[in-house]
PDB file of C-alpha atoms in Angstrom:
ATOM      1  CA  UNK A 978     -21.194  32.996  -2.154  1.00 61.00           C
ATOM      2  CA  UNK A 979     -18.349  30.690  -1.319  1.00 81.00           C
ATOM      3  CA  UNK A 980     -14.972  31.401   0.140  1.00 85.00           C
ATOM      4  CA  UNK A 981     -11.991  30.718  -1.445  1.00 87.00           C
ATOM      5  CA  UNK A 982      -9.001  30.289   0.922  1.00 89.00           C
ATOM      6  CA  UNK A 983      -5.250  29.260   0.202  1.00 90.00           C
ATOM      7  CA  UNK A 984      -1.326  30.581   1.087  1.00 91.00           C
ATOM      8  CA  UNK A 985       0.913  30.901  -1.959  1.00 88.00           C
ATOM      9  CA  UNK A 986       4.077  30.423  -1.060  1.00 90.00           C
ATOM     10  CA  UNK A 987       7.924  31.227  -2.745  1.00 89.00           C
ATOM     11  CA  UNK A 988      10.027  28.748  -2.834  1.00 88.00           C
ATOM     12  CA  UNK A 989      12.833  31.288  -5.477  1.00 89.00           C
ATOM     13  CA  UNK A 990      15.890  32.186  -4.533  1.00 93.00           C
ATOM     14  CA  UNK A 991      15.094  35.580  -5.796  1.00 94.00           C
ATOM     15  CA  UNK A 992      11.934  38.056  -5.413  1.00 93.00           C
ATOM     16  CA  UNK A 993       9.425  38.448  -8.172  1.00 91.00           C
ATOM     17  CA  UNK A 994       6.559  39.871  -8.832  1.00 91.00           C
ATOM     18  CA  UNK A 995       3.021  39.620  -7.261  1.00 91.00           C
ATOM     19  CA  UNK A 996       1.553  36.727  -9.390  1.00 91.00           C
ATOM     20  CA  UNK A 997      -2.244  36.978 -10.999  1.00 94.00           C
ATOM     21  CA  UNK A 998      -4.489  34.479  -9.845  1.00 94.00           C
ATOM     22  CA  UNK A 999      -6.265  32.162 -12.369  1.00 96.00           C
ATOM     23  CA  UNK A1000      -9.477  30.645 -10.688  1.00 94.00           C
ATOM     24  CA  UNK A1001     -11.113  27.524 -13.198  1.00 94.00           C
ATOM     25  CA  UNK A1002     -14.505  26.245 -11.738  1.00 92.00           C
ATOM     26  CA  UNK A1003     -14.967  22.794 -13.109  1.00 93.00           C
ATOM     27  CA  UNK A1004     -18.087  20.910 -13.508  1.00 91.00           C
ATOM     28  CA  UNK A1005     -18.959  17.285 -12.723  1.00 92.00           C
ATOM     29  CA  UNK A1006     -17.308  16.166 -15.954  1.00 94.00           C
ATOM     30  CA  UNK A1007     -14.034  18.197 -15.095  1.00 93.00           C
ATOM     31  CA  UNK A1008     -14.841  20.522 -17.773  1.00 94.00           C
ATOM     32  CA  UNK A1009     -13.932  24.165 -17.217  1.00 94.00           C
ATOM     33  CA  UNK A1010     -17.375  25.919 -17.008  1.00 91.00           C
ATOM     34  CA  UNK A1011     -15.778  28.967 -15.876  1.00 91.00           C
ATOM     35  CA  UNK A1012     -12.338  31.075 -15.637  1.00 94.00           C
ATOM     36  CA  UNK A1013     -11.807  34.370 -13.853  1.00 93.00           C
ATOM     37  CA  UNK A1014      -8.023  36.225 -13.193  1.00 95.00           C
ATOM     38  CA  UNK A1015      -7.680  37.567  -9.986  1.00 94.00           C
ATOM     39  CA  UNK A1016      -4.950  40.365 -10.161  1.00 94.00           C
ATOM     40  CA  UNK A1017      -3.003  40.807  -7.162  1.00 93.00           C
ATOM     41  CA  UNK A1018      -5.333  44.138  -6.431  1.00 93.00           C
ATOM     42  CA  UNK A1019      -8.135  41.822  -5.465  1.00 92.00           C
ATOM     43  CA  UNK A1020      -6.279  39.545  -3.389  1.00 90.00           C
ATOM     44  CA  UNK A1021      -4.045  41.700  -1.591  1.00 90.00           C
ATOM     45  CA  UNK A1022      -4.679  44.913   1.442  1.00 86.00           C
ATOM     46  CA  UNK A1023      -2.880  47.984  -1.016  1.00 88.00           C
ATOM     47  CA  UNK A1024       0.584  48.316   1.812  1.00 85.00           C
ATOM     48  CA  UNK A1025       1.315  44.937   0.468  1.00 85.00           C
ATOM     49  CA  UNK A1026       0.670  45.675  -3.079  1.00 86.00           C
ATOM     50  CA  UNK A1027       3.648  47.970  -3.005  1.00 85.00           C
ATOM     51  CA  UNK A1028       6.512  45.110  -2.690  1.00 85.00           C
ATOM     52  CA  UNK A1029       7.417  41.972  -5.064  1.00 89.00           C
ATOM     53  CA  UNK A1030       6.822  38.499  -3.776  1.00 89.00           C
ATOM     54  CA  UNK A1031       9.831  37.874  -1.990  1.00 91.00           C
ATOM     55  CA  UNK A1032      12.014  34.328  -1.463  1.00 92.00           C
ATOM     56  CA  UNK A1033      10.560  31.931   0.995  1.00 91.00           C
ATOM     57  CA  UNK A1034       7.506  34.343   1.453  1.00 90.00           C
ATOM     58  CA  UNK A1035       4.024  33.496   2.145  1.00 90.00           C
ATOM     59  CA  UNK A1036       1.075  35.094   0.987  1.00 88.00           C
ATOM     60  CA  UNK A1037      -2.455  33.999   2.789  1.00 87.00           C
ATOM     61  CA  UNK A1038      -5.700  34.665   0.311  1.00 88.00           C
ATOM     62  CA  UNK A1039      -9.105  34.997   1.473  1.00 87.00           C
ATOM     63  CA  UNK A1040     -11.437  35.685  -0.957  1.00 88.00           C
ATOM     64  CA  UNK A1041     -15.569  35.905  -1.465  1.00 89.00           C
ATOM     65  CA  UNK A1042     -16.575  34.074  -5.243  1.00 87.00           C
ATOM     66  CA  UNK A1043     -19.936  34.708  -6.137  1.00 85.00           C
ATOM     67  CA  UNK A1044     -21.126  31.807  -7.982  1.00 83.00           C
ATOM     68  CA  UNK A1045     -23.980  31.905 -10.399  1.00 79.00           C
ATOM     69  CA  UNK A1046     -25.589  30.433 -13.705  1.00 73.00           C
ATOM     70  CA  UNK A1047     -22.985  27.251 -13.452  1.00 73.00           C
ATOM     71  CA  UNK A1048     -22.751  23.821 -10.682  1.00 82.00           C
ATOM     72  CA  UNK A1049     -19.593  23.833  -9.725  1.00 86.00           C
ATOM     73  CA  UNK A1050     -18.072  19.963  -8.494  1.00 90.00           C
ATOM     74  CA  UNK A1051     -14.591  21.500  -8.540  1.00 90.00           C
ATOM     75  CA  UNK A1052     -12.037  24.269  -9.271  1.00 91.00           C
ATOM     76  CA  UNK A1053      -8.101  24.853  -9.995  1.00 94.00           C
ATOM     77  CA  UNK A1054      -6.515  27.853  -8.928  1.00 93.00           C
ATOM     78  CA  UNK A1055      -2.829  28.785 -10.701  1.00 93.00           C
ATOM     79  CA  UNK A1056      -0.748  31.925 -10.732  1.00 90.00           C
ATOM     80  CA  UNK A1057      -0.671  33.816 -13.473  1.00 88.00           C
ATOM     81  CA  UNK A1058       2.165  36.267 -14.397  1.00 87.00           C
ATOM     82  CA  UNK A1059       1.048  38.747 -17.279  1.00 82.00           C
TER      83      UNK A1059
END
C-alpha cells in the first residue's frame, strides 16, 4: 500500500460540483502504466458528499492505493468532472 495525500483547493468565484479524481501511475519512462477515477464517494466522509465544492474551499484527501503487478517511478493526479 501507499498513501496518497493532497488538498484540492477552489480558486472560482462560484461553487461547483465535487470533482472526480483521475490518479495516472507512471513508470520510469513516464509512460502511464496505470489510470484509476476516484469519484468523490471514495475521497470524501458522506456529510460532505451532500454539498458542491464551494469558492475558495479546501478539500484535504487521504487515501490508501494498493499497488500491484506495475513499478511505479511516478504519478499525476487531475480532477475529473463527468
Amino acid at each position: 500500500f501507499r498513501q496518497l495525500g493532497t488538498v484540492r483547493d477552489s480558486m472560482d468565484t462560484i461553487a461547483q460540483p465535487l470533482p472526480s479524481l483521475v490518479l495516472s501511475l507512471k513508470d520510469a519512462s513516464e509512460s502511464v502504466s496505470a489510470r484509476r477515477i476516484i469519484k468523490p464517494q471514495e475521497y470524501l466522509l458522506p456529510e460532505a458528499q451532500k454539498r458542491a465544492f464551494q469558492p475558495n474551499d479546501e478539500i484535504a484527501i487521504n487515501l490508501p492505493v494498493q499497488v500491484s503487478r506495475t513499478e511505479v517511478a511516478g504519478f499525476e493526479l487531475s480532477l475529473f468532472y463527468p
